[in-house]
Amino acid sequence: MDTNQYLDLFLEESREHLQSMDQGLLDLEQSHGNLEVVNEIFRSAHTLKGMSGSMGFNTMMELTHQLENILDAIRNNELTVDSAIIDALFAAADQLEEMVERIAGGGSDDVDISAVMASLKQTSGGQPEAPAQSAPTDSSPSNDFLADVMKQAADQGFNVWQVEVVLSKECVLKAARAYMVFQIVEQLGEVIQTEPAVEAIEEGEFDSSFTIKLITKDSESDVQEKLLSVSEVEAVHVSPMKNEANATAASKQMPQKQTAAGEAAPKAKARAATRTIRVSTQRLDELMNLFEELIIDKGRLEEIARQLKDQELDETVETIARTSGSLQDIILNLRMEPVEQVFNRFPKMVRSVSKDLGKKINLEMLGVDTELDRNVIDEIGDPLVHLIRNSMDHGIELPEKRRDAGKDEAGRIVLRAYHSGNHVFIEIEDDGAGINRHKVANKAVEKGLISNEEAETLSNKEVYELMFRSGFSTADKISDISGRGVGLDVVKNKIESLGGTVDVDSEEGQGSIFTIKLPLTLSIISSMLINVQDETYALPLNSIVETALVTEESLMKANGEEMYEYRGRMIPFKRLNQLLDVPGDKVQHNKYIPAIIAQSGKNVACFAVDRFIGQQEIVIKSLGNYLGEVRPISGATILGNGQVALILDCSSMI
Amino acid sequence: MAEVNKYMVFSLKNEVYGAPVEQVISVEKPMNITRVPNTAPFIKGVINLRGMILPVIDLLSKFDIGTSDITESTRLAIVQSEDIRVALLIDTAKDVLDITQDDVDPVPEVAGGIHAKYLNGVAKLEEGLMILLNLDKILDPNDIEIIKQLEV
């Protein structure tokens, strides 16, 4: 078999299965051996084994086989789940991940697995080979799980029937008939167990009859009648199953297949199938580029329509504007992915880091289906890792300390994502010690970031902000995790490069909360166009607080700098024509100077312009590699008349 | 047989220059140039070339031998070096000529006031001399970084 064309598929599916395996292992650790969870993990391992085998990755197959054996032993109650087993399973999962990444990088799965294999074998008590799986032979229900489900079913007024379906001796297409039976049965209710296994039945591997245990609201006769409608079904025997008997007759065997929703209310549930197609991100980028061209042309049309003042043209342009607005929403949505993609690697990280730190930490993740632009998703991972590690290292205290403080020994970190307006917020909240103002302030003085007086007068919030300055770290000792002084300032830079902001708040003894605010999209923004002499500039709307008309008399001077009083607070007043060395000396004779009040983080400033043009959606274009970074310009855009306008970066001007 | 290279010939303030033809993408009519503040003086600004933002370079100012005037007859030569694309201000684009390596003299330290590192040499033609530009060196972004630092 030429396997190359399947390689991408293999890699993608392997990653998915490894991810669900990781999740499963974490659940397993939490639930202390919930069999349903073991089954989930087993299924992932089993699929991985099959896939790696058919792709010819034998080392990977060997390892997954060993994993399977252990999981099998666990679900047969031959092994009890303890931390040693969990650790060994995690190690094996890590090793598998490494293999997959090596294969993705063009290598082979040839990794030394002897250490992992040895630890796996050791945990399974020197019994590497699991007993052969045999289907239960009696008709009694098979385990606690089953009994549990049946009890719930009975409580909710469902019937539990044992249905024996006998096919006619002449039946040639046993598999097809069995399939039809299952189609009907699944409409009737929930199948909790079959004998032989579903897979075997669907392959036609049974003599002439098979048994289904079914939870349904339908009566005995209804079930019988409906199943008899399948041709070549000779007889259907429906008999009730007693709960009391079930509970006591628990055996060690697990059913080969059971529906995952078994513990929920048993009701017929249609398999949710959303129809999707895979599209490469490159094509989405192309689509976006073309759309940007369209936006620029739309701007040009609007300009022409303004000049011509033709009603029909105006109406058409308006329609185009509306349509392109909807189109923009859709295209931007196409590029959106749930933050889950980034979040799902954190539980494992928190687990291993908290072990290293000797702390007990529970991670809670909320709003994992919040969506973000694909490009942001790719970039936001590292800053989040850093912030979470920071909370684990500096935030959450050691268990003894927490107990003394009257807190739960296990610390709690909440990772929360949500939409608000045109932004996505991600919060990292911990219930740890909080930020010690004095410690931070002292450190900042020591590092020469602030003076002694400032240390006294700054507000708490301002002190916390100091932690984002470069070269700042308050860890008492340098640990492996954070506190190397390359921490929060890097996080801040990264987030700002994505057009976002990061903020921190804290209450001593209660915990801290870091809030990241990110724009929904990166390439099209709302902006305010302004004139400075004859030049046109764009200011991103999200940094503008308001526009104002300022009189020369209202300005004050402090240290030679012009200041403006804004809501009882003195803010710097800067003239853009000076800031940007704009040529031209047209004197404005108006009494009022048009000005823009802009904000970056905590800082507010007032910028004098010559004329407001108005709001416009603009497409951000880079100035290119040649010019590099030009302050305070963050990019350029093409206006309706084809001219280039520069986009001002408020944060570097304030 | 000596090596032959094709050069696009253009004039700029009474001098004749040649740019390697494979690095010249197009010659455009003058268009609106948007000034960029706080950058090197030889950057005249940026233009919109069919949706792409390109910096405009004044070669004379880059070579420190004067400044170009922008008139009706000014043209923009769009040139490229690796992934960098810029527009050069030129007076008139003339021709494409085959230059045999034998006709090219290496340049001394400075030729016509231009630092030798920006040049591939000087070619002797019947009509006179032609200064051959080394676009890879001229478009080196590190060059602009140094100049920007000197400015600050």
Coordinates of C-alpha atoms in Angstrom, one line a residue, chain A residues 451-639:
Chain A
S451 CA 12.2 56.0 43.0
N452 CA 11.6 55.5 46.7
E453 CA 9.0 58.2 46.7
E454 CA 7.2 56.6 43.8
A455 CA 7.2 53.3 45.6
E456 CA 5.1 55.1 48.3
T457 CA 2.8 57.1 46.1
L458 CA 1.9 54.7 43.2
S459 CA -1.4 53.1 43.3
N460 CA -1.6 49.3 43.7
K461 CA -2.5 48.9 40.1
E462 CA 0.5 51.0 39.0
V463 CA 2.8 48.9 41.1
Y464 CA 1.4 45.7 39.6
E465 CA 2.1 47.1 36.1
L466 CA 5.8 47.3 37.0
M467 CA 5.9 43.5 36.8
F468 CA 5.5 43.9 33.0
R469 CA 8.7 45.9 32.8
S470 CA 11.7 44.1 31.4
G471 CA 14.2 42.7 33.8
F472 CA 11.7 42.2 36.5
S473 CA 11.2 39.1 38.6
T474 CA 10.1 38.7 42.2
A475 CA 10.7 35.0 42.7
D476 CA 12.7 34.4 45.9
K477 CA 14.7 31.8 44.1
I478 CA 15.2 31.2 40.5
S479 CA 13.2 28.2 39.6
D480 CA 13.0 26.1 36.5
I481 CA 9.5 27.4 35.8
S482 CA 9.5 31.1 35.9
G483 CA 11.4 33.9 37.6
R484 CA 14.3 34.1 35.2
G485 CA 13.4 37.7 34.5
V486 CA 12.4 37.0 31.0
G487 CA 8.8 36.7 32.0
L488 CA 6.0 39.1 31.9
D489 CA 7.6 41.7 29.7
V490 CA 7.9 39.2 26.9
V491 CA 4.3 38.2 27.5
K492 CA 3.3 41.8 27.2
N493 CA 5.3 42.4 24.0
K494 CA 3.8 39.4 22.4
I495 CA 0.3 40.3 23.2
E496 CA 0.8 43.9 22.1
S497 CA 2.2 42.7 18.8
L498 CA -1.2 41.0 18.3
G499 CA -2.9 44.3 18.9
G500 CA -4.0 43.3 22.4
T501 CA -3.4 44.4 26.0
V502 CA -2.7 42.6 29.2
D503 CA -3.7 43.8 32.6
V504 CA -3.4 42.5 36.1
D505 CA -5.4 42.9 39.3
S506 CA -4.8 41.3 42.7
E507 CA -6.0 41.2 46.2
E508 CA -3.4 40.1 48.7
G509 CA -4.2 36.8 50.3
Q510 CA -7.1 36.2 47.8
G511 CA -5.4 35.8 44.5
S512 CA -4.7 37.5 41.3
I513 CA -6.3 37.9 37.9
F514 CA -4.5 38.5 34.6
T515 CA -6.7 39.8 31.8
I516 CA -5.7 39.6 28.2
K517 CA -7.8 41.6 25.7
L518 CA -7.4 40.7 22.0
P519 CA -8.9 42.1 18.9
L520 CA -11.3 39.8 17.0
T521 CA -9.5 40.3 13.8
L522 CA -6.1 41.4 12.7
S523 CA -6.3 42.7 9.2
I524 CA -9.4 45.0 9.0
I525 CA -10.0 47.6 11.6
S526 CA -12.3 50.5 12.2
S527 CA -10.4 53.8 12.2
M528 CA -10.7 57.5 12.3
L529 CA -9.2 59.3 9.4
I530 CA -7.7 62.7 10.1
N531 CA -5.8 65.4 8.3
V532 CA -2.6 67.0 9.5
Q533 CA -1.8 69.8 7.0
D534 CA -2.3 68.0 3.7
E535 CA -1.4 64.6 4.9
T536 CA -4.0 62.0 5.9
Y537 CA -3.5 59.5 8.7
A538 CA -5.6 56.8 10.2
L539 CA -6.0 56.2 14.0
P540 CA -7.4 52.9 15.2
L541 CA -10.8 53.5 16.7
N542 CA -10.1 51.2 19.6
S543 CA -7.5 53.5 21.1
I544 CA -9.6 56.6 20.7
V545 CA -11.5 57.7 23.8
E546 CA -13.2 60.7 22.2
T547 CA -12.8 63.7 20.0
A548 CA -12.7 67.2 21.4
L549 CA -12.5 70.8 20.3
V550 CA -9.8 72.6 22.3
T551 CA -9.1 76.3 22.6
E552 CA -5.6 77.6 22.8
E553 CA -6.5 79.4 26.1
S554 CA -7.5 76.2 27.8
L555 CA -3.9 74.7 27.4
M556 CA -1.5 74.9 30.3
K557 CA 2.3 74.5 30.5
A558 CA 4.1 72.2 32.8
N559 CA 7.9 71.7 32.4
G560 CA 7.7 73.2 29.0
E561 CA 5.2 70.6 27.9
E562 CA 1.7 71.6 26.9
M563 CA -1.1 70.0 29.0
Y564 CA -4.8 69.8 28.7
E565 CA -7.3 69.3 31.4
Y566 CA -9.4 66.3 30.6
R567 CA -12.1 65.3 33.2
G568 CA -10.2 66.8 36.0
R569 CA -6.9 65.2 35.0
M570 CA -3.9 66.8 33.3
I571 CA -2.9 65.0 30.2
P572 CA -0.2 65.7 27.7
F573 CA -1.2 67.8 24.7
K574 CA 0.7 66.9 21.6
R575 CA 0.5 68.5 18.2
L576 CA 0.7 65.8 15.5
N577 CA 2.2 68.2 12.9
Q578 CA 5.3 68.6 15.2
L579 CA 5.3 64.9 16.3
L580 CA 5.3 63.8 12.7
D581 CA 7.4 66.7 11.2
V582 CA 4.6 67.5 8.8
P583 CA 5.7 70.0 6.2
G584 CA 3.5 73.0 5.5
D585 CA 2.6 76.0 7.5
K586 CA -1.1 76.6 6.9
V587 CA -2.1 78.4 10.0
Q588 CA -5.4 77.5 11.4
H589 CA -7.5 80.5 12.2
N590 CA -10.2 78.7 13.9
K591 CA -10.8 79.3 17.5
Y592 CA -11.0 75.6 18.2
I593 CA -8.4 73.0 17.5
P594 CA -9.8 69.6 16.6
A595 CA -8.2 67.0 18.9
I596 CA -8.3 63.4 19.7
I597 CA -8.1 61.9 23.2
A598 CA -6.4 58.6 22.9
Q599 CA -5.6 55.9 25.4
S600 CA -3.0 53.2 25.7
G601 CA -3.3 51.1 28.9
K602 CA -3.5 53.6 31.7
N603 CA -2.1 56.5 29.8
V604 CA -4.2 59.1 28.1
A605 CA -3.0 61.9 25.8
C606 CA -4.6 64.5 23.6
F607 CA -3.4 64.9 20.0
A608 CA -4.1 68.0 18.0
V609 CA -5.0 67.5 14.4
D610 CA -6.1 69.8 11.6
R611 CA -9.3 68.2 10.5
F612 CA -11.4 65.1 11.2
I613 CA -12.4 63.3 8.0
G614 CA -14.5 60.5 9.5
Q615 CA -14.7 56.9 10.4
Q616 CA -13.7 54.2 7.9
E617 CA -13.0 50.5 7.8
I618 CA -9.5 50.1 6.7
V619 CA -7.3 47.2 5.6
I620 CA -4.0 47.1 7.4
K621 CA -1.0 46.6 5.1
S622 CA 2.6 46.3 6.2
L623 CA 5.2 48.9 5.2
G624 CA 7.3 46.0 4.1
N625 CA 10.7 44.5 5.2
Y626 CA 12.7 47.3 3.8
L627 CA 11.6 50.1 6.1
G628 CA 11.5 48.0 9.2
E629 CA 10.0 49.5 12.3
V630 CA 9.1 53.2 11.8
R631 CA 7.7 54.9 14.9
P632 CA 5.0 55.8 15.5
I633 CA 3.6 54.1 12.3
S634 CA 2.1 50.7 12.7
G635 CA 1.3 50.1 9.0
A636 CA -0.4 51.7 6.0
T637 CA -3.7 51.5 4.3
I638 CA -5.0 52.4 0.9
L639 CA -7.7 55.0 0.7

